[in-house]
Structures are given as C-alpha cells and as structure tokens.
Amino acid sequence: MRVIAKSTLRKFWEQPQYADSKGPLESWYDEAMQASWATPQDIKEQYRNASLCGNHRVVFNIGGNKYRLVVEMQYRAGIAWVKFVGTHAKYDQIDVESVNEY
C-alpha cells in the first residue's frame, strides 16, 4: 500500500507528550507499506482489533490502544490515507467517517 502521509504520523510523534507513539506508528507504517490489502477482510486478517467503519475508514489501535489511527482505504488504488492520529480521548471526540485532521 502507499501510505499518505508519513509526515502526518511524524508530526504527531515529534510532539514531546506523544514521543512514545513513534515506535508503534513506525511499525504500523512499515507493515502498511508492505501490505497488499485488497479488501477490508485482508486488514482484519492482519489486525484483528482494527475497526471497519463507514466511508472506507479503518481505525487501528496503536501503542496498546493508547492511540488511535484513522485511515481511509482506497483499495483499488492501493492507498491508505491517514485521516487522524491521536489519543484515545481525542478520538472519542471525532466523527470517524468525516474526520480530516491531517
């Protein structure tokens, strides 16, 4: 998959209070770049705790569920578009299907 955009993840983990997210986010990024997800089921096979949502969105638990990552999947194009990365508390305040905080 092509992940858009690593810079969004980097901006998040470069904030001192979220520095512990760097390793888990880099791991997710590397795994996503190597993946060839063609369907939502492909993601669920690799990430059982991922949540499939409307508007082609998938929510990944990052860092032991301390952080959440919302990605819009464009399966045919092979693109995973980062739409939100944040704490679990911040995630609770967003609408997964429309968030565009990148």
Short mmCIF file of N, CA, C and O in Angstrom, two decimals:
data_model
loop_
_atom_site.label_atom_id
_atom_site.label_comp_id
_atom_site.label_asym_id
_atom_site.label_seq_id
_atom_site.Cartn_x
_atom_site.Cartn_y
_atom_site.Cartn_z
N MET A 1 0.85 -1.18 0.00
CA MET A 1 0.00 0.00 0.00
C MET A 1 0.90 1.24 0.00
O MET A 1 2.00 1.22 0.53
N ARG A 2 0.37 2.28 -0.57
CA ARG A 2 1.03 3.58 -0.46
C ARG A 2 0.34 4.33 0.68
O ARG A 2 -0.88 4.45 0.67
N VAL A 3 1.11 4.78 1.65
CA VAL A 3 0.54 5.47 2.80
C VAL A 3 0.72 6.97 2.62
O VAL A 3 1.83 7.46 2.40
N ILE A 4 -0.38 7.70 2.70
CA ILE A 4 -0.37 9.16 2.63
C ILE A 4 -0.85 9.67 3.98
O ILE A 4 -1.97 9.42 4.36
N ALA A 5 -0.10 10.29 4.74
CA ALA A 5 1.27 10.71 4.55
C ALA A 5 2.03 10.42 5.85
O ALA A 5 1.53 10.68 6.94
N LYS A 6 3.24 9.93 5.69
CA LYS A 6 4.08 9.65 6.85
C LYS A 6 4.34 10.93 7.65
O LYS A 6 4.48 10.89 8.87
N SER A 7 4.37 12.06 6.97
CA SER A 7 4.62 13.33 7.66
C SER A 7 3.57 13.60 8.73
O SER A 7 3.87 14.20 9.77
N THR A 8 2.34 13.16 8.50
CA THR A 8 1.28 13.33 9.50
C THR A 8 1.62 12.54 10.76
O THR A 8 1.47 13.05 11.87
N LEU A 9 2.08 11.31 10.56
CA LEU A 9 2.47 10.49 11.70
C LEU A 9 3.66 11.11 12.42
O LEU A 9 3.70 11.17 13.65
N ARG A 10 4.64 11.58 11.64
CA ARG A 10 5.85 12.17 12.22
C ARG A 10 5.51 13.41 13.04
O ARG A 10 6.04 13.59 14.14
N LYS A 11 4.63 14.27 12.53
CA LYS A 11 4.24 15.48 13.28
C LYS A 11 3.65 15.11 14.62
O LYS A 11 3.84 15.82 15.60
N PHE A 12 2.92 14.01 14.66
CA PHE A 12 2.31 13.58 15.91
C PHE A 12 3.38 13.10 16.89
O PHE A 12 3.46 13.56 18.02
N TRP A 13 4.23 12.16 16.46
CA TRP A 13 5.19 11.59 17.41
C TRP A 13 6.30 12.55 17.79
O TRP A 13 6.97 12.36 18.79
N GLU A 14 6.50 13.62 17.02
CA GLU A 14 7.52 14.61 17.37
C GLU A 14 7.06 15.53 18.51
O GLU A 14 7.87 16.26 19.07
N GLN A 15 5.79 15.50 18.84
CA GLN A 15 5.32 16.25 19.99
C GLN A 15 5.79 15.51 21.25
O GLN A 15 5.57 14.31 21.38
N PRO A 16 6.47 16.22 22.15
CA PRO A 16 7.08 15.55 23.32
C PRO A 16 6.11 14.65 24.10
O PRO A 16 6.49 13.56 24.53
N GLN A 17 4.88 15.08 24.26
CA GLN A 17 3.94 14.29 25.04
C GLN A 17 3.50 13.00 24.34
O GLN A 17 2.92 12.12 24.97
N TYR A 18 3.79 12.88 23.03
CA TYR A 18 3.40 11.69 22.28
C TYR A 18 4.62 10.94 21.73
O TYR A 18 4.49 10.09 20.85
N ALA A 19 5.79 11.22 22.27
CA ALA A 19 7.02 10.60 21.77
C ALA A 19 6.98 9.08 21.83
O ALA A 19 7.58 8.40 20.99
N ASP A 20 6.23 8.52 22.79
CA ASP A 20 6.15 7.07 22.91
C ASP A 20 5.36 6.42 21.78
O ASP A 20 5.36 5.20 21.64
N SER A 21 4.73 7.23 20.94
CA SER A 21 3.98 6.67 19.81
C SER A 21 4.87 6.42 18.59
O SER A 21 4.44 5.76 17.65
N LYS A 22 6.09 6.92 18.62
CA LYS A 22 6.96 6.81 17.44
C LYS A 22 7.17 5.36 17.00
O LYS A 22 6.95 5.03 15.83
N GLY A 23 7.59 4.51 17.91
CA GLY A 23 7.85 3.10 17.55
C GLY A 23 6.62 2.40 17.00
O GLY A 23 6.68 1.81 15.91
N PRO A 24 5.49 2.46 17.71
CA PRO A 24 4.29 1.79 17.19
C PRO A 24 3.80 2.36 15.86
O PRO A 24 3.37 1.61 14.98
N LEU A 25 3.89 3.69 15.68
CA LEU A 25 3.44 4.28 14.41
C LEU A 25 4.39 3.92 13.28
O LEU A 25 3.94 3.63 12.16
N GLU A 26 5.69 3.90 13.55
CA GLU A 26 6.64 3.49 12.51
C GLU A 26 6.42 2.03 12.13
O GLU A 26 6.49 1.67 10.95
N SER A 27 6.13 1.19 13.12
CA SER A 27 5.87 -0.23 12.83
C SER A 27 4.63 -0.37 11.96
O SER A 27 4.63 -1.13 10.98
N TRP A 28 3.55 0.35 12.32
CA TRP A 28 2.33 0.28 11.51
C TRP A 28 2.63 0.75 10.09
O TRP A 28 2.21 0.11 9.11
N TYR A 29 3.34 1.86 9.95
CA TYR A 29 3.67 2.41 8.63
C TYR A 29 4.43 1.37 7.80
O TYR A 29 4.08 1.13 6.63
N ASP A 30 5.47 0.77 8.38
CA ASP A 30 6.26 -0.22 7.65
C ASP A 30 5.41 -1.41 7.22
O ASP A 30 5.53 -1.88 6.08
N GLU A 31 4.55 -1.88 8.12
CA GLU A 31 3.68 -3.01 7.79
C GLU A 31 2.68 -2.64 6.70
O GLU A 31 2.42 -3.43 5.79
N ALA A 32 2.12 -1.44 6.78
CA ALA A 32 1.16 -0.99 5.77
C ALA A 32 1.83 -0.84 4.41
O ALA A 32 1.24 -1.20 3.38
N MET A 33 3.06 -0.34 4.39
CA MET A 33 3.77 -0.18 3.12
C MET A 33 4.04 -1.53 2.45
O MET A 33 4.08 -1.62 1.22
N GLN A 34 4.21 -2.57 3.24
CA GLN A 34 4.47 -3.91 2.71
C GLN A 34 3.19 -4.66 2.36
O GLN A 34 3.22 -5.66 1.65
N ALA A 35 2.08 -4.18 2.88
CA ALA A 35 0.80 -4.89 2.71
C ALA A 35 0.24 -4.71 1.31
O ALA A 35 0.57 -3.76 0.60
N SER A 36 -0.63 -5.63 0.95
CA SER A 36 -1.37 -5.52 -0.31
C SER A 36 -2.84 -5.78 0.00
O SER A 36 -3.43 -6.74 -0.50
N TRP A 37 -3.41 -4.93 0.85
CA TRP A 37 -4.80 -5.08 1.26
C TRP A 37 -5.73 -4.76 0.09
O TRP A 37 -5.74 -3.67 -0.43
N ALA A 38 -6.50 -5.74 -0.31
CA ALA A 38 -7.45 -5.55 -1.42
C ALA A 38 -8.88 -5.44 -0.92
O ALA A 38 -9.76 -4.99 -1.65
N THR A 39 -9.11 -5.87 0.33
CA THR A 39 -10.45 -5.85 0.91
C THR A 39 -10.34 -5.54 2.40
O THR A 39 -9.26 -5.72 2.99
N PRO A 40 -11.43 -5.12 3.01
CA PRO A 40 -11.41 -4.92 4.47
C PRO A 40 -11.03 -6.21 5.21
O PRO A 40 -10.36 -6.15 6.24
N GLN A 41 -11.45 -7.35 4.70
CA GLN A 41 -11.12 -8.62 5.35
C GLN A 41 -9.61 -8.85 5.40
O GLN A 41 -9.10 -9.42 6.35
N ASP A 42 -8.88 -8.38 4.39
CA ASP A 42 -7.42 -8.51 4.39
C ASP A 42 -6.82 -7.78 5.59
O ASP A 42 -5.88 -8.26 6.22
N ILE A 43 -7.38 -6.62 5.90
CA ILE A 43 -6.90 -5.85 7.05
C ILE A 43 -7.22 -6.60 8.34
O ILE A 43 -6.37 -6.74 9.22
N LYS A 44 -8.45 -7.11 8.45
CA LYS A 44 -8.86 -7.81 9.66
C LYS A 44 -8.02 -9.07 9.90
O LYS A 44 -7.78 -9.45 11.05
N GLU A 45 -7.55 -9.69 8.84
CA GLU A 45 -6.70 -10.87 9.00
C GLU A 45 -5.36 -10.50 9.61
O GLU A 45 -4.78 -11.28 10.36
N GLN A 46 -4.87 -9.31 9.30
CA GLN A 46 -3.58 -8.86 9.84
C GLN A 46 -3.75 -8.13 11.17
O GLN A 46 -2.91 -8.25 12.06
N TYR A 47 -4.82 -7.37 11.31
CA TYR A 47 -5.09 -6.58 12.51
C TYR A 47 -6.49 -6.93 13.02
O TYR A 47 -7.46 -6.28 12.66
N ARG A 48 -6.58 -7.91 13.86
CA ARG A 48 -7.88 -8.36 14.35
C ARG A 48 -8.63 -7.29 15.12
O ARG A 48 -9.85 -7.28 15.14
N ASN A 49 -7.89 -6.39 15.76
CA ASN A 49 -8.53 -5.34 16.56
C ASN A 49 -8.88 -4.09 15.76
O ASN A 49 -9.42 -3.13 16.32
N ALA A 50 -8.57 -4.09 14.47
CA ALA A 50 -8.94 -2.93 13.64
C ALA A 50 -10.46 -2.87 13.53
O ALA A 50 -11.14 -3.90 13.48
N SER A 51 -10.98 -1.66 13.50
CA SER A 51 -12.42 -1.46 13.36
C SER A 51 -12.73 -0.95 11.97
O SER A 51 -12.17 0.06 11.54
N LEU A 52 -13.61 -1.63 11.28
CA LEU A 52 -14.03 -1.23 9.95
C LEU A 52 -15.22 -0.29 10.11
O LEU A 52 -16.21 -0.66 10.74
N CYS A 53 -15.13 0.89 9.54
CA CYS A 53 -16.17 1.90 9.70
C CYS A 53 -16.69 2.32 8.32
O CYS A 53 -16.16 1.92 7.29
N GLY A 54 -17.71 3.18 8.33
CA GLY A 54 -18.25 3.70 7.09
C GLY A 54 -17.27 4.63 6.39
O GLY A 54 -16.25 5.01 6.93
N ASN A 55 -17.60 4.98 5.15
CA ASN A 55 -16.79 5.89 4.34
C ASN A 55 -15.38 5.35 4.11
O ASN A 55 -14.42 6.10 4.06
N HIS A 56 -15.26 4.02 4.04
CA HIS A 56 -13.99 3.33 3.75
C HIS A 56 -12.93 3.60 4.81
O HIS A 56 -11.74 3.57 4.52
N ARG A 57 -13.36 3.86 6.04
CA ARG A 57 -12.43 4.17 7.12
C ARG A 57 -12.13 2.92 7.94
O ARG A 57 -13.00 2.07 8.16
N VAL A 58 -10.89 2.85 8.41
CA VAL A 58 -10.45 1.80 9.31
C VAL A 58 -9.76 2.47 10.49
O VAL A 58 -8.98 3.40 10.31
N VAL A 59 -10.07 1.99 11.69
CA VAL A 59 -9.46 2.52 12.91
C VAL A 59 -8.50 1.46 13.44
O VAL A 59 -8.89 0.31 13.67
N PHE A 60 -7.25 1.87 13.62
CA PHE A 60 -6.22 0.99 14.16
C PHE A 60 -5.90 1.42 15.58
O PHE A 60 -5.77 2.62 15.86
N ASN A 61 -5.74 0.45 16.47
CA ASN A 61 -5.29 0.70 17.83
C ASN A 61 -3.76 0.71 17.81
O ASN A 61 -3.15 -0.24 17.33
N ILE A 62 -3.19 1.76 18.32
CA ILE A 62 -1.74 1.95 18.29
C ILE A 62 -1.21 2.05 19.71
O ILE A 62 -1.80 2.73 20.55
N GLY A 63 -0.07 1.42 19.95
CA GLY A 63 0.58 1.55 21.26
C GLY A 63 -0.27 0.99 22.39
O GLY A 63 -0.45 1.67 23.40
N GLY A 64 -0.78 -0.21 22.22
CA GLY A 64 -1.58 -0.82 23.27
C GLY A 64 -2.90 -0.10 23.49
O GLY A 64 -3.39 -0.02 24.61
N ASN A 65 -3.45 0.45 22.42
CA ASN A 65 -4.73 1.16 22.43
C ASN A 65 -4.64 2.53 23.12
O ASN A 65 -5.65 3.14 23.44
N LYS A 66 -3.43 3.02 23.33
CA LYS A 66 -3.26 4.37 23.89
C LYS A 66 -3.59 5.42 22.82
O LYS A 66 -4.07 6.51 23.14
N TYR A 67 -3.30 5.08 21.57
CA TYR A 67 -3.53 5.98 20.45
C TYR A 67 -4.43 5.32 19.43
O TYR A 67 -4.51 4.10 19.36
N ARG A 68 -5.06 6.16 18.62
CA ARG A 68 -5.91 5.67 17.54
C ARG A 68 -5.46 6.30 16.23
O ARG A 68 -5.08 7.47 16.18
N LEU A 69 -5.53 5.50 15.19
CA LEU A 69 -5.16 5.93 13.85
C LEU A 69 -6.34 5.65 12.94
O LEU A 69 -6.80 4.50 12.85
N VAL A 70 -6.86 6.69 12.28
CA VAL A 70 -7.97 6.53 11.35
C VAL A 70 -7.41 6.69 9.94
O VAL A 70 -6.75 7.69 9.63
N VAL A 71 -7.69 5.71 9.11
CA VAL A 71 -7.16 5.67 7.75
C VAL A 71 -8.32 5.45 6.78
O VAL A 71 -9.19 4.62 7.03
N GLU A 72 -8.33 6.22 5.70
CA GLU A 72 -9.29 5.98 4.62
C GLU A 72 -8.62 5.07 3.61
O GLU A 72 -7.55 5.41 3.08
N MET A 73 -9.26 3.94 3.34
CA MET A 73 -8.68 2.97 2.42
C MET A 73 -9.23 3.16 1.01
O MET A 73 -10.44 3.29 0.83
N GLN A 74 -8.32 3.20 0.07
CA GLN A 74 -8.68 3.21 -1.35
C GLN A 74 -8.05 1.95 -1.94
O GLN A 74 -6.92 1.98 -2.44
N TYR A 75 -8.79 0.86 -1.81
CA TYR A 75 -8.25 -0.46 -2.12
C TYR A 75 -7.79 -0.60 -3.56
O TYR A 75 -6.69 -1.10 -3.82
N ARG A 76 -8.60 -0.17 -4.51
CA ARG A 76 -8.23 -0.33 -5.93
C ARG A 76 -6.96 0.43 -6.28
O ARG A 76 -6.14 -0.04 -7.07
N ALA A 77 -6.79 1.61 -5.68
CA ALA A 77 -5.60 2.42 -5.96
C ALA A 77 -4.41 2.00 -5.10
O ALA A 77 -3.29 2.43 -5.34
N GLY A 78 -4.67 1.18 -4.09
CA GLY A 78 -3.59 0.75 -3.20
C GLY A 78 -3.11 1.86 -2.28
O GLY A 78 -1.93 1.96 -1.99
N ILE A 79 -4.05 2.68 -1.80
CA ILE A 79 -3.70 3.83 -0.97
C ILE A 79 -4.36 3.71 0.41
O ILE A 79 -5.54 3.40 0.52
N ALA A 80 -3.55 4.00 1.43
CA ALA A 80 -4.05 4.14 2.81
C ALA A 80 -3.80 5.59 3.19
O ALA A 80 -2.65 6.01 3.32
N TRP A 81 -4.86 6.36 3.34
CA TRP A 81 -4.77 7.80 3.55
C TRP A 81 -5.03 8.12 5.02
O TRP A 81 -6.15 7.94 5.50
N VAL A 82 -3.99 8.59 5.72
CA VAL A 82 -4.12 8.92 7.14
C VAL A 82 -5.05 10.12 7.29
O VAL A 82 -4.81 11.19 6.73
N LYS A 83 -6.11 9.94 8.09
CA LYS A 83 -7.08 11.00 8.31
C LYS A 83 -7.04 11.54 9.74
O LYS A 83 -7.47 12.67 9.99
N PHE A 84 -6.52 10.74 10.68
CA PHE A 84 -6.46 11.18 12.07
C PHE A 84 -5.48 10.30 12.82
O PHE A 84 -5.44 9.09 12.62
N VAL A 85 -4.69 10.92 13.67
CA VAL A 85 -3.89 10.19 14.64
C VAL A 85 -3.96 10.99 15.93
O VAL A 85 -3.82 12.21 15.93
N GLY A 86 -4.27 10.29 17.02
CA GLY A 86 -4.41 10.99 18.28
C GLY A 86 -4.60 10.06 19.44
O GLY A 86 -4.60 8.83 19.29
N THR A 87 -4.81 10.65 20.60
CA THR A 87 -5.04 9.86 21.80
C THR A 87 -6.43 9.23 21.74
O THR A 87 -7.28 9.66 20.96
N HIS A 88 -6.61 8.27 22.57
CA HIS A 88 -7.91 7.62 22.66
C HIS A 88 -8.97 8.63 23.07
O HIS A 88 -10.09 8.66 22.52
N ALA A 89 -8.63 9.53 24.00
CA ALA A 89 -9.58 10.56 24.46
C ALA A 89 -9.96 11.51 23.32
O ALA A 89 -11.13 11.86 23.15
N LYS A 90 -8.99 11.93 22.53
CA LYS A 90 -9.26 12.83 21.40
C LYS A 90 -10.10 12.10 20.34
O LYS A 90 -11.00 12.67 19.74
N TYR A 91 -9.81 10.82 20.14
CA TYR A 91 -10.57 10.01 19.19
C TYR A 91 -12.05 9.98 19.55
O TYR A 91 -12.91 10.03 18.68
N ASP A 92 -12.33 9.91 20.84
CA ASP A 92 -13.72 9.86 21.30
C ASP A 92 -14.50 11.12 20.93
O ASP A 92 -15.73 11.12 20.97
N GLN A 93 -13.82 12.18 20.55
CA GLN A 93 -14.46 13.46 20.23
C GLN A 93 -14.66 13.68 18.73
O GLN A 93 -15.21 14.71 18.33
N ILE A 94 -14.23 12.75 17.90
CA ILE A 94 -14.31 12.95 16.45
C ILE A 94 -15.39 12.09 15.83
O ILE A 94 -15.87 11.13 16.42
N ASP A 95 -15.75 12.42 14.59
CA ASP A 95 -16.62 11.59 13.77
C ASP A 95 -15.70 10.85 12.80
O ASP A 95 -15.11 11.44 11.89
N VAL A 96 -15.56 9.56 13.03
CA VAL A 96 -14.63 8.74 12.26
C VAL A 96 -14.88 8.85 10.75
O VAL A 96 -13.95 8.87 9.95
N GLU A 97 -16.12 8.92 10.36
CA GLU A 97 -16.47 8.89 8.94
C GLU A 97 -16.18 10.19 8.20
O GLU A 97 -16.16 10.21 6.98
N SER A 98 -15.94 11.28 8.94
CA SER A 98 -15.70 12.55 8.25
C SER A 98 -14.42 13.28 8.67
O SER A 98 -14.06 14.27 8.05
N VAL A 99 -13.74 12.79 9.69
CA VAL A 99 -12.54 13.48 10.19
C VAL A 99 -11.49 13.60 9.09
O VAL A 99 -11.28 12.70 8.29
N ASN A 100 -10.85 14.76 9.05
CA ASN A 100 -9.77 15.03 8.09
C ASN A 100 -8.68 15.85 8.77
O ASN A 100 -8.22 16.83 8.23
N GLU A 101 -8.27 15.44 9.96
CA GLU A 101 -7.25 16.16 10.70
C GLU A 101 -5.87 15.65 10.31
O GLU A 101 -5.21 14.97 11.07
N TYR A 102 -5.47 15.92 9.15
CA TYR A 102 -4.15 15.52 8.71
C TYR A 102 -3.37 16.75 8.50
O TYR A 102 -2.31 16.96 8.41
#
